[in-house]
CSV table of C-alpha atoms in Angstrom, one decimal:
chain,number,residue,atom,x,y,z
Y,15,UNK,CA,-2.9,-31.4,7.9
Y,16,UNK,CA,-3.3,-28.2,9.9
Y,17,UNK,CA,-4.7,-28.1,13.2
Y,18,UNK,CA,-8.7,-28.8,12.4
Y,19,UNK,CA,-10.3,-24.9,12.1
Y,20,UNK,CA,-13.8,-23.8,12.5
Y,21,UNK,CA,-15.3,-22.1,9.8
Y,22,UNK,CA,-19.0,-21.4,10.4
Y,23,UNK,CA,-20.8,-23.4,7.4
Y,24,UNK,CA,-22.8,-20.4,5.8
Y,25,UNK,CA,-19.4,-18.2,6.0
Y,26,UNK,CA,-17.8,-21.2,3.6
Y,27,UNK,CA,-20.4,-22.0,1.0
Y,28,UNK,CA,-20.9,-18.5,0.4
Y,29,UNK,CA,-17.1,-17.4,-0.5
Y,30,UNK,CA,-17.0,-21.5,-2.3
Y,31,UNK,CA,-20.3,-20.8,-4.2
Y,32,UNK,CA,-19.3,-17.2,-5.2
Y,33,UNK,CA,-16.0,-18.3,-6.5
Y,34,UNK,CA,-17.3,-21.4,-8.7
Y,35,UNK,CA,-19.8,-18.8,-9.7
Y,36,UNK,CA,-17.7,-16.4,-10.8
Y,37,UNK,CA,-15.2,-18.7,-12.2
Y,38,UNK,CA,-18.3,-19.9,-14.6
Y,39,UNK,CA,-19.4,-16.8,-15.1
Y,40,UNK,CA,-15.8,-14.5,-15.8
Y,41,UNK,CA,-13.3,-15.1,-18.7
Y,42,UNK,CA,-10.3,-16.8,-18.3
Y,43,UNK,CA,-9.1,-13.3,-19.3
Y,44,UNK,CA,-10.0,-12.0,-15.4
Y,45,UNK,CA,-8.5,-13.0,-12.4
Y,46,UNK,CA,-10.9,-14.1,-9.2
Y,47,UNK,CA,-9.6,-12.0,-6.1
Y,48,UNK,CA,-9.4,-14.0,-3.3
Y,49,UNK,CA,-11.0,-11.8,0.0
Y,50,UNK,CA,-9.2,-9.8,1.5
Y,51,UNK,CA,-7.7,-11.0,5.2
Y,52,UNK,CA,-8.3,-8.0,7.6
Y,53,UNK,CA,-12.3,-8.0,6.2
Y,54,UNK,CA,-13.5,-11.1,7.2
Y,55,UNK,CA,-14.7,-12.6,10.1
Y,56,UNK,CA,-13.5,-15.9,10.0
Y,57,UNK,CA,-11.0,-18.3,8.4
Y,58,UNK,CA,-12.5,-18.9,4.9
Y,59,UNK,CA,-11.2,-22.5,2.8
Y,60,UNK,CA,-11.3,-22.3,-1.2
Y,61,UNK,CA,-12.3,-24.9,-3.8
Y,62,UNK,CA,-9.9,-27.6,-4.1
Y,63,UNK,CA,-6.3,-26.9,-6.6
Y,64,UNK,CA,-6.7,-28.5,-9.3
Y,65,UNK,CA,-3.2,-30.0,-9.5
Y,66,UNK,CA,-2.4,-30.8,-5.9
Y,67,UNK,CA,-6.1,-31.5,-4.5
Y,68,UNK,CA,-5.7,-29.0,-1.8
Y,69,UNK,CA,-7.9,-26.1,-0.4
Y,70,UNK,CA,-6.4,-23.0,0.2
Y,71,UNK,CA,-7.1,-21.1,3.4
Y,72,UNK,CA,-7.8,-17.6,3.8
Y,73,UNK,CA,-6.7,-16.9,7.4
Y,74,UNK,CA,-8.2,-14.0,9.4
Y,75,UNK,CA,-6.2,-11.1,10.2
Y,76,UNK,CA,-7.8,-9.4,13.2
Y,77,UNK,CA,-7.1,-6.2,13.6
Y,78,UNK,CA,-5.6,-6.1,17.4
Y,79,UNK,CA,-3.8,-9.4,16.8
Y,80,UNK,CA,-0.9,-10.2,19.1
Y,81,UNK,CA,2.7,-10.2,18.2
Y,82,UNK,CA,2.3,-14.5,18.9
Y,83,UNK,CA,-0.5,-14.6,17.6
Y,84,UNK,CA,0.6,-12.8,13.7
Y,85,UNK,CA,3.5,-15.0,14.2
Y,86,UNK,CA,1.1,-18.4,14.6
Y,87,UNK,CA,-1.4,-17.2,11.7
Y,88,UNK,CA,2.3,-16.8,9.1
Y,89,UNK,CA,3.4,-19.7,10.5
Y,90,UNK,CA,0.4,-21.7,9.8
Y,91,UNK,CA,0.5,-19.8,5.6
Y,92,UNK,CA,3.5,-21.4,5.5
Y,93,UNK,CA,3.2,-24.4,6.2
Y,94,UNK,CA,-0.2,-24.3,4.2
Y,95,UNK,CA,2.5,-23.2,1.4
Y,96,UNK,CA,5.0,-25.8,1.8
Y,97,UNK,CA,2.5,-29.0,1.8
Y,98,UNK,CA,0.6,-26.9,-1.5
Y,99,UNK,CA,4.0,-26.7,-3.3
Y,100,UNK,CA,4.9,-30.6,-2.5
Y,101,UNK,CA,1.5,-31.7,-3.6
Y,102,UNK,CA,1.9,-29.4,-6.9
Y,103,UNK,CA,5.5,-30.8,-7.3
Y,104,UNK,CA,4.6,-34.8,-6.5
Y,105,UNK,CA,1.5,-34.8,-8.4
Y,106,UNK,CA,2.2,-32.7,-11.7
Y,107,UNK,CA,5.6,-35.5,-11.8
Y,108,UNK,CA,3.2,-38.2,-11.2
Y,109,UNK,CA,0.6,-37.0,-14.0
Y,110,UNK,CA,3.5,-36.6,-16.3
Y,111,UNK,CA,4.7,-40.2,-15.8
Y,112,UNK,CA,1.4,-41.7,-15.8
Y,113,UNK,CA,1.3,-40.4,-19.8
Y,114,UNK,CA,4.7,-41.6,-20.3
Y,115,UNK,CA,3.6,-44.9,-19.2
Y,116,UNK,CA,0.5,-45.3,-21.0
Y,117,UNK,CA,2.1,-43.9,-24.7
Y,118,UNK,CA,4.9,-46.8,-24.1
Y,119,UNK,CA,2.2,-49.4,-22.9
Y,120,UNK,CA,-1.4,-49.1,-24.2
Y,121,UNK,CA,-1.8,-51.6,-26.9
Y,122,UNK,CA,-3.5,-50.4,-30.5
Y,123,UNK,CA,-7.3,-49.6,-30.5
Y,124,UNK,CA,-7.3,-49.5,-26.6
Y,125,UNK,CA,-8.4,-46.9,-24.4
Y,126,UNK,CA,-7.7,-47.6,-21.4
Y,127,UNK,CA,-5.4,-50.1,-19.6
Y,128,UNK,CA,-7.3,-52.6,-16.9
Y,129,UNK,CA,-6.4,-51.3,-12.9
Y,130,UNK,CA,-3.9,-54.8,-12.8
Y,131,UNK,CA,-2.0,-53.1,-16.0
Y,132,UNK,CA,-2.3,-49.8,-13.9
Y,133,UNK,CA,-1.3,-51.2,-11.0
Y,134,UNK,CA,2.4,-51.6,-12.0
Y,135,UNK,CA,2.9,-48.5,-12.4
Y,136,UNK,CA,1.3,-46.9,-9.5
Y,137,UNK,CA,3.4,-49.3,-7.2
Y,138,UNK,CA,6.8,-48.4,-9.2
Y,139,UNK,CA,5.7,-44.5,-8.8
Y,140,UNK,CA,5.3,-45.2,-4.8
Y,141,UNK,CA,8.6,-47.4,-4.5
Y,142,UNK,CA,10.6,-44.4,-6.3
Y,143,UNK,CA,8.7,-41.9,-4.1
Y,144,UNK,CA,9.1,-43.7,-1.2
Y,145,UNK,CA,11.9,-41.7,0.1
Y,146,UNK,CA,10.2,-38.7,-0.6
Y,147,UNK,CA,7.2,-39.0,0.7
Y,148,UNK,CA,9.0,-40.1,4.4
Y,149,UNK,CA,10.9,-36.9,4.2
Y,150,UNK,CA,7.8,-35.2,3.3
Y,151,UNK,CA,6.2,-37.0,6.5
Y,152,UNK,CA,8.5,-36.4,9.1
Y,153,UNK,CA,8.7,-32.4,8.5
Y,154,UNK,CA,5.2,-32.7,8.1
Y,155,UNK,CA,4.8,-33.9,11.6
Y,156,UNK,CA,7.6,-31.1,13.0
Y,157,UNK,CA,6.0,-28.2,11.1
Y,158,UNK,CA,2.7,-29.5,12.6
Y,159,UNK,CA,4.0,-29.3,16.4
Y,160,UNK,CA,5.6,-26.1,16.1
Y,161,UNK,CA,1.7,-24.8,15.0
Y,162,UNK,CA,0.2,-26.7,17.7
Y,163,UNK,CA,2.8,-25.5,20.6
Y,164,UNK,CA,1.9,-21.6,19.0
Y,165,UNK,CA,-2.1,-22.6,18.8
Y,166,UNK,CA,-1.1,-23.8,22.7
Y,167,UNK,CA,0.2,-20.2,23.8
Y,168,UNK,CA,-2.3,-18.1,21.7
Y,169,UNK,CA,-5.2,-20.1,23.2
Y,170,UNK,CA,-3.2,-20.0,27.1
Y,171,UNK,CA,-3.4,-15.7,26.3
Y,172,UNK,CA,-6.6,-15.9,25.3
Y,173,UNK,CA,-7.8,-17.8,27.9
Y,174,UNK,CA,-6.2,-15.6,31.2
Y,175,UNK,CA,-6.1,-12.6,29.1
Y,176,UNK,CA,-2.2,-12.1,29.2
Y,177,UNK,CA,-1.3,-8.9,27.4
Y,178,UNK,CA,1.2,-9.2,24.8
Y,179,UNK,CA,4.9,-9.1,25.5
Y,180,UNK,CA,7.3,-8.1,22.7
């Protein structure tokens, strides 16, 4: 995944609780707006996406952000979107194929298949998607190495107070 992010617990929980409470009290026609990245004090983590199961991060956008810091923040957002897209497509495919498998293999009068019976589907699905997982993992490592390089550069500039060179 992404490099670890230190988010004060009180801010993280306030955001998650506000999203959860708003989603229960707000009608489906209204959309809950995430916080403005320029007005938050730290990166914030939202609730899990119902399809990808990933938690979106709202990255703080400081006012005096250097070009390198901006590139690092934007790349983190791009990697997050790439990751979100992959797992949304993958999980959507998984749920669709599982439903089709259940329709084909569920005997009349039965509501569920046993774990052993479902393991046939799980193995077949993993075997069929093995190459896409390998490709994903290779890309994920490449992206995280680039993120790590940028994070180190940002940290060194902050430690040594090196001015922004454009």
